[in-house]
Coordinates of C-alpha atoms in Angstrom, one line a residue:
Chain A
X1 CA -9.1 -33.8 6.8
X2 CA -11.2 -35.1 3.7
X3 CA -11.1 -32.7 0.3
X4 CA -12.4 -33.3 -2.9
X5 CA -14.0 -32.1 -5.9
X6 CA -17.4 -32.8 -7.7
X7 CA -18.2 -32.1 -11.1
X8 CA -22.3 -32.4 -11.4
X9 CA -23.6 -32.0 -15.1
X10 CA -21.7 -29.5 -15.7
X11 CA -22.7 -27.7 -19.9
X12 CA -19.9 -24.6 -20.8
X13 CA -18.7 -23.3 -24.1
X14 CA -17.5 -19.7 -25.2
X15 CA -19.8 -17.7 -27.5
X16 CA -21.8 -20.8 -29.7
X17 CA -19.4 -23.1 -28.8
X18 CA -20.7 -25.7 -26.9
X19 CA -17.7 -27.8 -25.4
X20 CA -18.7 -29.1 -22.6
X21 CA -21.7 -31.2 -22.3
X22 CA -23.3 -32.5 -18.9
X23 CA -20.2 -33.7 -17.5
X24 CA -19.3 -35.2 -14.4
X25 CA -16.8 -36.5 -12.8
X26 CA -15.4 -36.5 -9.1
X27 CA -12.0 -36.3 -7.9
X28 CA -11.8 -38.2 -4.1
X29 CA -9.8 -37.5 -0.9
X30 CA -6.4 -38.1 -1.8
X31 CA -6.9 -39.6 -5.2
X32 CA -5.1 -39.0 -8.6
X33 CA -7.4 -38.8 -11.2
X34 CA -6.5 -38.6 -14.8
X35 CA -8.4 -36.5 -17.5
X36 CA -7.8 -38.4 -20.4
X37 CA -8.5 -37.1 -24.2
X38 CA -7.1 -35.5 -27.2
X39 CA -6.8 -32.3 -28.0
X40 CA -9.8 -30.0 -28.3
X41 CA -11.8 -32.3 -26.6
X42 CA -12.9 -30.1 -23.5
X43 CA -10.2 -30.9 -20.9
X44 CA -9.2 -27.7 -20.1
X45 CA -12.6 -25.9 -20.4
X46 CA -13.1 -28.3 -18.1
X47 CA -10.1 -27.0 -15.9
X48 CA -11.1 -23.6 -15.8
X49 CA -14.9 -24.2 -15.1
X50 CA -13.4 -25.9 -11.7
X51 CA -11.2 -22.5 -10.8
X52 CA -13.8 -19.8 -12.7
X53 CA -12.3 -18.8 -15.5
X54 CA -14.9 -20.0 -17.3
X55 CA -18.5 -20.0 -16.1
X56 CA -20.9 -22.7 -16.7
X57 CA -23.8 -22.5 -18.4
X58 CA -25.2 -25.8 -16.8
X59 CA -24.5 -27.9 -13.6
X60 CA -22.7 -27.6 -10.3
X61 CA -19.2 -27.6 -9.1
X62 CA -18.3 -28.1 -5.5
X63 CA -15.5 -29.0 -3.9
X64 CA -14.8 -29.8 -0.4
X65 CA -11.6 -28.7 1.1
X66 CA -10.6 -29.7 5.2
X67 CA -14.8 -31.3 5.7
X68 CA -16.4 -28.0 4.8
X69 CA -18.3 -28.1 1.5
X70 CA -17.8 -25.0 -1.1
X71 CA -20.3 -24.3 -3.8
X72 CA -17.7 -23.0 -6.4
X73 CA -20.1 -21.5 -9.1
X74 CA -19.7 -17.9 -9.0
X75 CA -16.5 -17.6 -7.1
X76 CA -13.4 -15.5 -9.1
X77 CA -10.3 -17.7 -9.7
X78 CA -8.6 -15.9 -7.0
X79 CA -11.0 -16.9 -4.1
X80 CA -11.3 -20.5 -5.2
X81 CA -7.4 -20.5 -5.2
X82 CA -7.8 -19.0 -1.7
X83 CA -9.5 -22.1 -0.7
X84 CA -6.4 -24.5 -2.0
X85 CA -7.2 -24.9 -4.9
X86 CA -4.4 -24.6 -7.8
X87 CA -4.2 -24.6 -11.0
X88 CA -0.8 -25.5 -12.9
X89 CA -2.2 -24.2 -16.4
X90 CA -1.6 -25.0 -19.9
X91 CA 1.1 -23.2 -21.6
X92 CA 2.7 -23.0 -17.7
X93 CA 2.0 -19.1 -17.5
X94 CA 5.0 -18.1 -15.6
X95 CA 5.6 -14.5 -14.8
X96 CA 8.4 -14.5 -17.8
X97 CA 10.2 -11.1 -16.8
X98 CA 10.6 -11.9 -13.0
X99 CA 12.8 -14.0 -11.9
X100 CA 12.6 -17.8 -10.4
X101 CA 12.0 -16.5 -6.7
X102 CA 10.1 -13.6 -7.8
X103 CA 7.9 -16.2 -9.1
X104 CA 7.8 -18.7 -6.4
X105 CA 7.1 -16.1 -4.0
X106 CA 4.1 -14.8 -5.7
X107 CA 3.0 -18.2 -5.4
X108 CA 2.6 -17.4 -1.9
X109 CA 0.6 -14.7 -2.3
X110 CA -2.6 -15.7 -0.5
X111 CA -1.9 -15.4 3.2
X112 CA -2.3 -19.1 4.4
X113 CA 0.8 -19.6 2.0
X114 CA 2.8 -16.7 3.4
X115 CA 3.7 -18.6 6.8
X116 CA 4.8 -21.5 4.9
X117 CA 7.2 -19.9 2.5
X118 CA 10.4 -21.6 4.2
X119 CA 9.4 -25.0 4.4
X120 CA 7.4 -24.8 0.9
X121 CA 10.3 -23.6 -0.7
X122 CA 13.2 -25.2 0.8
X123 CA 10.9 -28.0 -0.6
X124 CA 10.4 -27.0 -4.0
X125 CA 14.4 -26.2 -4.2
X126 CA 15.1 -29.4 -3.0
X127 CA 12.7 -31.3 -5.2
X128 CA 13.9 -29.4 -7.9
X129 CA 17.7 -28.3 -8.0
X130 CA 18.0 -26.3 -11.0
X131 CA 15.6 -24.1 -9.9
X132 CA 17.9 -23.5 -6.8
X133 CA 20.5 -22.8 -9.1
X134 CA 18.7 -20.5 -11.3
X135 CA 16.7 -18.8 -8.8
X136 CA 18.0 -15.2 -9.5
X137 CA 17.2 -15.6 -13.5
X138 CA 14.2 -14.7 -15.2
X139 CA 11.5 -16.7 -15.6
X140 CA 11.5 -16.2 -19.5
X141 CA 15.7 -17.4 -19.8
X142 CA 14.7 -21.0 -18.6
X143 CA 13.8 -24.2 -20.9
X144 CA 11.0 -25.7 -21.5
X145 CA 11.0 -28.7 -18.9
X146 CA 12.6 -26.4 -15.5
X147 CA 9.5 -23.7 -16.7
X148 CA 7.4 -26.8 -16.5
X149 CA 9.3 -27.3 -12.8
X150 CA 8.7 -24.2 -11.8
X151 CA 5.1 -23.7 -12.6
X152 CA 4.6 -26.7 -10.6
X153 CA 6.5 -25.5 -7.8
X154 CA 4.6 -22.1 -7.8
X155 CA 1.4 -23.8 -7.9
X156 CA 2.6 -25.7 -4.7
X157 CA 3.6 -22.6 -2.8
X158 CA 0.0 -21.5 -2.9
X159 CA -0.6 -24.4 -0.4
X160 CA -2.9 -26.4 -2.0
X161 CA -5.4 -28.8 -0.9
X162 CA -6.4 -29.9 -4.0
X163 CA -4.0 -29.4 -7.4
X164 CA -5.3 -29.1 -10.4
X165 CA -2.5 -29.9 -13.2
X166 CA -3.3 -29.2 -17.2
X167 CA -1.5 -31.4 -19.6
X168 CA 2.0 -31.2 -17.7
X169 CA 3.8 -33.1 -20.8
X170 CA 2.7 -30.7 -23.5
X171 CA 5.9 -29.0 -25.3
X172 CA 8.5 -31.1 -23.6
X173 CA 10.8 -33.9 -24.3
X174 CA 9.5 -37.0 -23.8
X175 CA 12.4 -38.1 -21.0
X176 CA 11.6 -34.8 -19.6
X177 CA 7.8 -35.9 -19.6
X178 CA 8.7 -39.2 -17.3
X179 CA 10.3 -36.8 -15.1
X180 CA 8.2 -34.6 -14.5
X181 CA 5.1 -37.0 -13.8
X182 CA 6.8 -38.5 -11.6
X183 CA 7.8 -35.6 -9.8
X184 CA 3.7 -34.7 -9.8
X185 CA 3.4 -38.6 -7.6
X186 CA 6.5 -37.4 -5.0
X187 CA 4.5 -34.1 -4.9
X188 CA 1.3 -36.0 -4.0
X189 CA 2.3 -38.0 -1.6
X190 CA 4.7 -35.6 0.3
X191 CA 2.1 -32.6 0.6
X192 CA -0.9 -35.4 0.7
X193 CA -2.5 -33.6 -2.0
X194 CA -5.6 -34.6 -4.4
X195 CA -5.2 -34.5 -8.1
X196 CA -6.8 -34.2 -11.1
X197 CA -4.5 -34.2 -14.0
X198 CA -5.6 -33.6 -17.4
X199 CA -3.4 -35.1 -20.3
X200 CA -3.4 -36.8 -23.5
X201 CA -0.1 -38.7 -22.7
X202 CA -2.0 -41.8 -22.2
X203 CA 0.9 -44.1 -21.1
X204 CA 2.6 -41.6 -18.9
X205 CA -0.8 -40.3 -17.4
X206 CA -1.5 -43.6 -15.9
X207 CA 1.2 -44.7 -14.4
X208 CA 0.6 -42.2 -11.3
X209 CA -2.9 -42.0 -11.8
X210 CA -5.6 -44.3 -9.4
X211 CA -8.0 -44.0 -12.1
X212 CA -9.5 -42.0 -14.8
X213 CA -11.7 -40.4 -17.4
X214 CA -12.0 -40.6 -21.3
X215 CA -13.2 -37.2 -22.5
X216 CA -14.5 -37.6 -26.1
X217 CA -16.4 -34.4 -27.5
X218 CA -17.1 -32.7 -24.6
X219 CA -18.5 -36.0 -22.5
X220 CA -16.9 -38.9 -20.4
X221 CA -16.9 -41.7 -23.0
X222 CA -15.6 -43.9 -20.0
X223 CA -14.9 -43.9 -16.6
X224 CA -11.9 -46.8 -15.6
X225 CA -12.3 -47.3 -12.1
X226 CA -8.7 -48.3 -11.8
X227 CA -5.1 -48.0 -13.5
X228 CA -5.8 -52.0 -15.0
X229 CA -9.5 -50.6 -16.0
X230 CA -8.0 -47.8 -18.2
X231 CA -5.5 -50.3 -19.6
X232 CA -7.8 -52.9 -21.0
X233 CA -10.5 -50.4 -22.1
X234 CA -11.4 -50.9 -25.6
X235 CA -12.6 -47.5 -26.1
X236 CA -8.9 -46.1 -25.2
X237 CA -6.9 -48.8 -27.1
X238 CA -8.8 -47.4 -30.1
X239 CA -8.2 -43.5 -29.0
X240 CA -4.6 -43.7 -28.2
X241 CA -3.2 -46.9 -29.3
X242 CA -4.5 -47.4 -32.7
X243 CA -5.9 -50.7 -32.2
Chain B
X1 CA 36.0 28.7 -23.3
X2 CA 35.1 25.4 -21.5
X3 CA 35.9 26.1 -18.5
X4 CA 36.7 23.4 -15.6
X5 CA 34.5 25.3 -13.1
X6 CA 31.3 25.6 -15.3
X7 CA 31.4 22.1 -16.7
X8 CA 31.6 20.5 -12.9
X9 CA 28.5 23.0 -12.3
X10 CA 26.7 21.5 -14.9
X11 CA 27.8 18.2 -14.0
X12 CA 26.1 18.7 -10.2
X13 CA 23.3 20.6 -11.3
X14 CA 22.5 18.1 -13.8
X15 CA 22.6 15.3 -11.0
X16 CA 20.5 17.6 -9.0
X17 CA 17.8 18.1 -11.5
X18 CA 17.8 14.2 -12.9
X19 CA 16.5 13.7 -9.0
X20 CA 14.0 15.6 -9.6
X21 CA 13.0 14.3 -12.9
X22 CA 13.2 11.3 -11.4
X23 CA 10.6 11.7 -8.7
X24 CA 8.5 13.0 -11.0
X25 CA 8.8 10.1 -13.3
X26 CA 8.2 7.7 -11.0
X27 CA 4.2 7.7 -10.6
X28 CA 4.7 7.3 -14.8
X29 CA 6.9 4.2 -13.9
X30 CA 4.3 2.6 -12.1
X31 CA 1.3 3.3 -14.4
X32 CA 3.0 3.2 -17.3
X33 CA 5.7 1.0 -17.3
X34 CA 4.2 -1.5 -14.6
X35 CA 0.5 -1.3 -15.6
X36 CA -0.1 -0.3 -19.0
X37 CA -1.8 2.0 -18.2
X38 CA -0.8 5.5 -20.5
X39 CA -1.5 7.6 -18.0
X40 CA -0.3 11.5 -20.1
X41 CA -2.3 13.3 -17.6
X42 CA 0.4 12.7 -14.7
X43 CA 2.2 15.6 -15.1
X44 CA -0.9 17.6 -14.9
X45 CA -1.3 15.8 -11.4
X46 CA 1.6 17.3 -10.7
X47 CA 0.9 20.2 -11.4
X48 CA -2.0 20.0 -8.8
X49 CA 0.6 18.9 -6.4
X50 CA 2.2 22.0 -7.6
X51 CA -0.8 24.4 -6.7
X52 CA -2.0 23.0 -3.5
X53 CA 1.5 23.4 -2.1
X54 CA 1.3 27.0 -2.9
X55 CA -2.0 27.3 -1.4
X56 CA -1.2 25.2 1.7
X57 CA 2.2 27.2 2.0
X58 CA 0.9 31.2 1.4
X59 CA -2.4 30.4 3.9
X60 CA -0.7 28.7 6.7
X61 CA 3.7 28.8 6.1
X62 CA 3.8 25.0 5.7
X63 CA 6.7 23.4 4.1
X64 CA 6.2 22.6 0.9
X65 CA 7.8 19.4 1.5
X66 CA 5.4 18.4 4.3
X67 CA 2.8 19.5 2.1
X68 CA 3.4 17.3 -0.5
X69 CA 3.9 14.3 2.1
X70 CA 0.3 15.0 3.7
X71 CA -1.6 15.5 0.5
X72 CA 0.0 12.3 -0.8
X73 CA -3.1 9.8 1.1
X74 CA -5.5 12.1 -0.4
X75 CA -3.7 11.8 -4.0
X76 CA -3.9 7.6 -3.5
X77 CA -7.4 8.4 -3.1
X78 CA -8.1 10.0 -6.0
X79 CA -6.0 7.9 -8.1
X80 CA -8.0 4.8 -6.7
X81 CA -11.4 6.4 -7.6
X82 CA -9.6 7.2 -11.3
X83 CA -8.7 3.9 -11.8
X84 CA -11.8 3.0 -11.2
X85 CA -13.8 4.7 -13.7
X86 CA -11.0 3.8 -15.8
X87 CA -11.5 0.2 -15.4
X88 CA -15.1 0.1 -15.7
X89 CA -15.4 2.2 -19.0
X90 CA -12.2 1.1 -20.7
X91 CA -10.5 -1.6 -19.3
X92 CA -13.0 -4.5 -19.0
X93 CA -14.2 -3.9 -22.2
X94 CA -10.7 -4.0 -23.6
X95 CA -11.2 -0.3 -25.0
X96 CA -8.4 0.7 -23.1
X97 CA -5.3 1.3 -25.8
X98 CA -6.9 4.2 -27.5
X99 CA -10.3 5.4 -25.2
X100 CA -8.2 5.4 -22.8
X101 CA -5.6 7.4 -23.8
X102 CA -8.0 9.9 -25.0
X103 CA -9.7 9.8 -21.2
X104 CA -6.4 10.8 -20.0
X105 CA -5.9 13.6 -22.0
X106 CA -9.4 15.0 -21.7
X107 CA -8.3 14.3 -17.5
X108 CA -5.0 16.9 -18.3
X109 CA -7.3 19.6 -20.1
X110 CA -9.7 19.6 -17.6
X111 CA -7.5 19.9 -14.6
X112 CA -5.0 22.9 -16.8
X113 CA -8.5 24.4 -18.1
X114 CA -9.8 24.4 -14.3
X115 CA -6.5 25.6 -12.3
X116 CA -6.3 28.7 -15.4
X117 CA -9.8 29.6 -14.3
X118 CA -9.4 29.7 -10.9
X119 CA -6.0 30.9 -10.5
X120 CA -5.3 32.6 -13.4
X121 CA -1.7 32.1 -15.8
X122 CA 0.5 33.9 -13.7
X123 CA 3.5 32.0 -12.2
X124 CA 3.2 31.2 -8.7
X125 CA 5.8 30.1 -5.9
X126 CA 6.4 29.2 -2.5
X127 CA 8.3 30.4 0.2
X128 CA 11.0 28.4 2.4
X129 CA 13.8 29.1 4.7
X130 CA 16.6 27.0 2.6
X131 CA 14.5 28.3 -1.0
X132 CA 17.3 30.9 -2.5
X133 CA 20.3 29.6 -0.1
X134 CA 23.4 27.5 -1.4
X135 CA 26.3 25.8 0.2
X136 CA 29.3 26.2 -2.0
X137 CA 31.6 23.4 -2.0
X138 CA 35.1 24.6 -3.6
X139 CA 33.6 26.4 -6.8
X140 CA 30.8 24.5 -7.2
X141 CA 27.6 26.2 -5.6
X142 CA 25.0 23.8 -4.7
X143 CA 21.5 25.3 -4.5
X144 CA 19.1 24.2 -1.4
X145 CA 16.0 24.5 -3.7
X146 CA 17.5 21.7 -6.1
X147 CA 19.3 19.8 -3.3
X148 CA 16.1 19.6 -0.5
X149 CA 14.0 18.0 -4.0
X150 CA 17.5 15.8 -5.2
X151 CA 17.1 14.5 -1.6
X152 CA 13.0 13.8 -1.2
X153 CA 13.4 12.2 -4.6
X154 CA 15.8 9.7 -3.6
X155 CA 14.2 8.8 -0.8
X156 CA 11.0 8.3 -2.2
X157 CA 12.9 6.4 -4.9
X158 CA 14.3 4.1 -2.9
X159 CA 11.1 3.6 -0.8
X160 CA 9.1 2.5 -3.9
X161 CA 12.2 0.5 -5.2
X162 CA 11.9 -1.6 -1.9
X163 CA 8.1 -1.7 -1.4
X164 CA 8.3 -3.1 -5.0
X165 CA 11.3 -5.5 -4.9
X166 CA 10.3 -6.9 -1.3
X167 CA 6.7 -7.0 -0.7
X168 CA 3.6 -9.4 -1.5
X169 CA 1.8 -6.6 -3.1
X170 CA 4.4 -4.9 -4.8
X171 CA 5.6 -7.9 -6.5
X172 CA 2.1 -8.4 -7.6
X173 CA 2.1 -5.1 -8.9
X174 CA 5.3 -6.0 -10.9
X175 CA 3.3 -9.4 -12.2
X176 CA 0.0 -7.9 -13.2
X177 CA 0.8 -6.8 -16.4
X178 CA 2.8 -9.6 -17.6
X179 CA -0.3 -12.0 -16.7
X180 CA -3.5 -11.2 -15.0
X181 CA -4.8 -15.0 -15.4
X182 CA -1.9 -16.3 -13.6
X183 CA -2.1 -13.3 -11.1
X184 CA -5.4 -14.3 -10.1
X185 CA -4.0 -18.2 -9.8
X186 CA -1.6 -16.9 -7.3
X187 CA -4.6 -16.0 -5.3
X188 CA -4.7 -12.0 -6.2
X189 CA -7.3 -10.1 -8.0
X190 CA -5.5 -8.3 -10.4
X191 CA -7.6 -5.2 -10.6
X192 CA -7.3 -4.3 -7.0
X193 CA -3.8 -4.9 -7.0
X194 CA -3.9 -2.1 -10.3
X195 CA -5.9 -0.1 -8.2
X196 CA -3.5 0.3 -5.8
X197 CA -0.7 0.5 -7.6
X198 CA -2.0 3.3 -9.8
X199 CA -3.3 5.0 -6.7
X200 CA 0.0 4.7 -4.9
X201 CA 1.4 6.4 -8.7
X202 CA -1.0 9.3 -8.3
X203 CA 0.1 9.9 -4.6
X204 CA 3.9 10.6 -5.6
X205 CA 2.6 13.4 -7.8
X206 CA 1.5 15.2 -5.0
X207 CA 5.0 14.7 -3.3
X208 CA 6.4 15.2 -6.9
X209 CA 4.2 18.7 -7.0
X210 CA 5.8 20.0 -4.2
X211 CA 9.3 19.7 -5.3
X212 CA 8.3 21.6 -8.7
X213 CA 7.3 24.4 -7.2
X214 CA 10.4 24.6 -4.8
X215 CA 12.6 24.3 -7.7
X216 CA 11.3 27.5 -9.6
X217 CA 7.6 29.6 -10.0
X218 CA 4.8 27.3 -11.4
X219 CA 1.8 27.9 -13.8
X220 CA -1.0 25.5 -15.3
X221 CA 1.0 24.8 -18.3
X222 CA 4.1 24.0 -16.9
X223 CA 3.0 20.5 -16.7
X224 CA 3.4 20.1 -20.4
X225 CA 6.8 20.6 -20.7
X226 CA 7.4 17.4 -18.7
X227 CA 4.9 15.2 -21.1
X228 CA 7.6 14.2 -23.1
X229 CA 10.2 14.2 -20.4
X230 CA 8.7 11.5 -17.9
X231 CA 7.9 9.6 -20.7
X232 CA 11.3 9.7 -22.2
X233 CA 12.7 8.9 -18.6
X234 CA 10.5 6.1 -18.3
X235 CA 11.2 4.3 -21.7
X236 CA 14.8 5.1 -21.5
X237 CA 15.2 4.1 -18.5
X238 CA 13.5 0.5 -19.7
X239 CA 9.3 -0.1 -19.3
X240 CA 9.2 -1.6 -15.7
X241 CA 12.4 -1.1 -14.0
X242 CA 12.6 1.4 -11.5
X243 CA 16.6 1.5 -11.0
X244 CA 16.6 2.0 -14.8
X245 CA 14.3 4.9 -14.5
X246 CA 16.4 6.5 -11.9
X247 CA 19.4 6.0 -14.0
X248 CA 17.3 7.4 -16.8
X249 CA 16.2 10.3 -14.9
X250 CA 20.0 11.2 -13.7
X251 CA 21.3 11.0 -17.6
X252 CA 18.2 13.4 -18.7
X253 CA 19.1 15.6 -16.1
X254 CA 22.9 15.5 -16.7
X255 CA 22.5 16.5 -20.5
X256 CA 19.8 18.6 -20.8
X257 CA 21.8 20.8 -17.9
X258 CA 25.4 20.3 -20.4
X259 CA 23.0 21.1 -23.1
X260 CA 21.6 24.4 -21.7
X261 CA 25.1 25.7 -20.4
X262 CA 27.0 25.6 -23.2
X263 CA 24.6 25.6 -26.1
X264 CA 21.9 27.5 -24.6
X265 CA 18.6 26.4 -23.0
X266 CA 16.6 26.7 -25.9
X267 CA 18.1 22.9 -27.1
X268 CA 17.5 21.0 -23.9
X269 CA 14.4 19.8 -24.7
X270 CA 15.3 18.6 -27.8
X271 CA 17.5 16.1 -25.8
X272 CA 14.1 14.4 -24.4
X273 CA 13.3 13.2 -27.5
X274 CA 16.8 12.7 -29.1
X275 CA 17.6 10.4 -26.5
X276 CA 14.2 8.3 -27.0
X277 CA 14.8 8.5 -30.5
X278 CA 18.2 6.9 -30.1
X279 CA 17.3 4.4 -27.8
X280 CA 14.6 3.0 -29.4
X281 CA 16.8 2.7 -32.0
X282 CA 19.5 1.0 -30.6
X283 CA 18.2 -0.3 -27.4
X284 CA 14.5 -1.0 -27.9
X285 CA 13.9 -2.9 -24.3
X286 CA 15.3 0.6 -22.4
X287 CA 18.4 0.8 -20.2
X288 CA 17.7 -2.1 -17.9
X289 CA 14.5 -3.3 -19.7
X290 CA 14.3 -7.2 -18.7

């Protein structure tokens, strides 16, 4: 069944801060979608407009998860997450003083995740076996790129439809930053989930993505309707490869 | 003359009344250590607890035990409706450090103020079949009105350890504070989950209540000698871990008791706040603080 998210003209800031300026965008049934811009250039404002952390001052947000359409506006993070949607956020926000299961389990909080718990993670420990191995030490004791791991597994223990994923490669080493994206495209395809990824790792961004966005100041500067697209853009050699 | 026979007295009273302590700390655990929340009015609760187990037991011959157990559902209650107010005046706004400390201590003045006017400043007690027996094992006499509370205490320990450690909402309850944001990702809205929790703190109070007054004669006041205590227990023991708390709770227990048999009782409570002292000093995270 079809999900998918559409971002309609959508205006947010905080305080006078405008960030955000009549965007749109739209994320299709099974895509992977790439947010691509620098920092401080809206992405995840952007992010948590979707999941209502922040509120929009302008435009609509709807997503549609299994056929049935969902006007997001106005919903608390927790009920859009109940509708599988996740979020892996910036800076990860793992629950530092319990440990990996502790935090895998929490995952499954919402109760369409709670019957899945064994296959979800017998998944996660298989797609990622240190976390197996540590999964009795505190969230706060691991490194960098298995925090990284396990804030995506948690995110996929909620059972999403549709994941959300905030600049995955921030903080981490750049072999750990192949890694880890592809990890994101095994994750796709074997849960058959729809992504939007936000990131300013150009390179590594699009070699999973289907296509993309250029966020320049708040707006889409460009929209490459394929990986090639995004590649050749002029706009994008000049943002990220100096040319 | 330290005597084998007194010191292994002390030693089992001490365990007896660390129980106690413990059950009494435990709501403070929750709010406190779990939430954030500075909840200094929690021994008053108690003290409630204390007087509605009298009541209960001199109209109708209850046990103070049962008491305490019914009365616990109305206790969750009133701790939900607390939290509540607490959260709309101080918590949203992000008042909550120092407001809401003071709204907790205007909470304990009104409810000592209120029980002094009604009932007056004189001690009051219950009565129970096993209150005033002992069993003596060898020389050391065990006393059934520290032994029935040693007992209710661990269980209810134990039962809140588990509900914690093994449950969707009680691990929830041990995530909120770290990160409400990431909480609500997981699909929970934090402040029903604190709502819960701190309801679920205020409901062992009433439990707690009933094992004060079995232990000795309560008045309004009483609840301010264990101000410092649960807090001691509850920092010592490390913010947020309940085993630590317990362990906390038995050491309290085991030195004030030393303390008061061979120095005299006027120095245990000194040992409250020596023993914070010294941890904080060496051992700022607590016992088992993660």
């Amino acid at each position: 069944m079809a999900c998918s998210i559409r971002v309609d003209e959508v205006s947010a800031g905080y305080g006078a801060v405008q960030v955000l300026e009549s965007l749109s965008l739209s994320v299709n049934d099974g895509e992977t979608v790439a947010l691509l811009g620098t920092n401080g250039n809206g992405k995840s404002t952007l992010m948590k407009c979707i999941m209502g952390i922040v509120r929009p001052t302008a435009g609509r947000i709807t997503a549609v998860i299994d056929d049935v359409e969902h006007d997001l506006f106005g919903k608390a993070p927790e009920q859009i997450v109940d509708l599988g949607i996740a979020l892996v956020p910036e800076g990860r926000r793992l629950f530092p003083k319990l440990t990996v299961e502790e935090n895998l389990l929490l995952g499954a909080y919402r109760s369409a995740a709670r019957e899945r718990i064994p296959y979800n993670q017998a998944f996660c420990f298989h797609a990622f076996p240190r976390l197996a191995e540590r999964r009795r030490q505190l969230a706060g004791s691991l490194s960098g790129g298995e925090q990284q791991m396990l804030a995506l597994a948690r995110s996929l223990m909620t059972a999403p439809k549709i994941l959300l994923i905030d600049e995955p490669s921030v903080g981490l080493a750049p072999i750990l930053v192949k890694t880890t994206i592809d990890k994101i495209l095994e994750l796709k395809e074997r849960f058959g989930l729809t992504v939007l990824m936000a990131e300013q790792n150009f390179h590594q961004a699009i070699r999973i993505a289907d296509r993309g966005y250029v966020i320049v100041h708040g707006r889409i500067e460009y929209e490459g309707a394929s990986r090639a697209d995004l590649a050749d853009n002029e706009l994008v050699h000049r943002l990220y490869m100096g040319l | 003359m330290l005597s084998l026979d007194l010191f292994a007295n002390a030693i089992v009273a001490g365990v007896l009344l660390g129980g106690f302590y413990a059950a009494v700390a435990i709501g403070l655990a929750i709010a406190f250590g779990q939430l954030d929340i500075v909840n200094i009015a929690h021994p008053a609760f108690v003290i409630v607890g204390s007087y509605i187990a009298y009541i209960v037991n001199t109209h109708f011959g209850l046990d103070p035990v049962l008491i305490g157990v019914l009365v616990a559902p109305v206790f969750f209650l009133v701790g939900v409706g607390i939290y509540r107010i607490y959260y709309a005046a101080f918590e949203r706004t992000g008042q909550e450090s120092l407001s809401g400390l003071a709204f907790f201590f205007g909470l304990m003045f009104i409810i000592e103020v209120v029980l002094i006017l009604v009932y007056g400043v004189d001690y009051r007690l219950v009565r129970a079949g096993y209150i005033g027996e002992t069993i003596e094992v060898g020389f050391v006499g065990i006393p059934l009105r520290m032994l029935v509370p040693f007992v209710v205490a661990i269980t209810c320990t134990s039962a809140i350890y588990l509900y914690l450690s093994r449950t969707f909402t009680g691990r929830a309850i041990l995530a909120v504070a770290q990160d409400r944001l990431a909480l609500q990702l997981m699909g929970a809205d934090p402040v029903r989950i604190k709502q819960f929790a701190f309801g679920l703190a205020i409901a062992t109070t009433a439990i707690a209540g009933s094992l004060l007054i079995i232990i000795g004669p309560v008045e309004p006041s009483v609840g301010r000698l264990y101000i410092g205590r649960v807090f001691a227990i509850v920092v010592l023991g490390g913010m947020g871990s309940i085993s630590g708390m317990f362990i906390a709770a038995l050491i309290l227990g085991i030195v004030e008791t030393l303390v008061a048999t061979f120095m005299g009782p006027s120095w245990a409570p000194a040992v409250a706040f020596g023993l914070l002292l010294l941890t904080l000093a060496v051992r700022p995270a607590g016992l088992l603080g993660r």
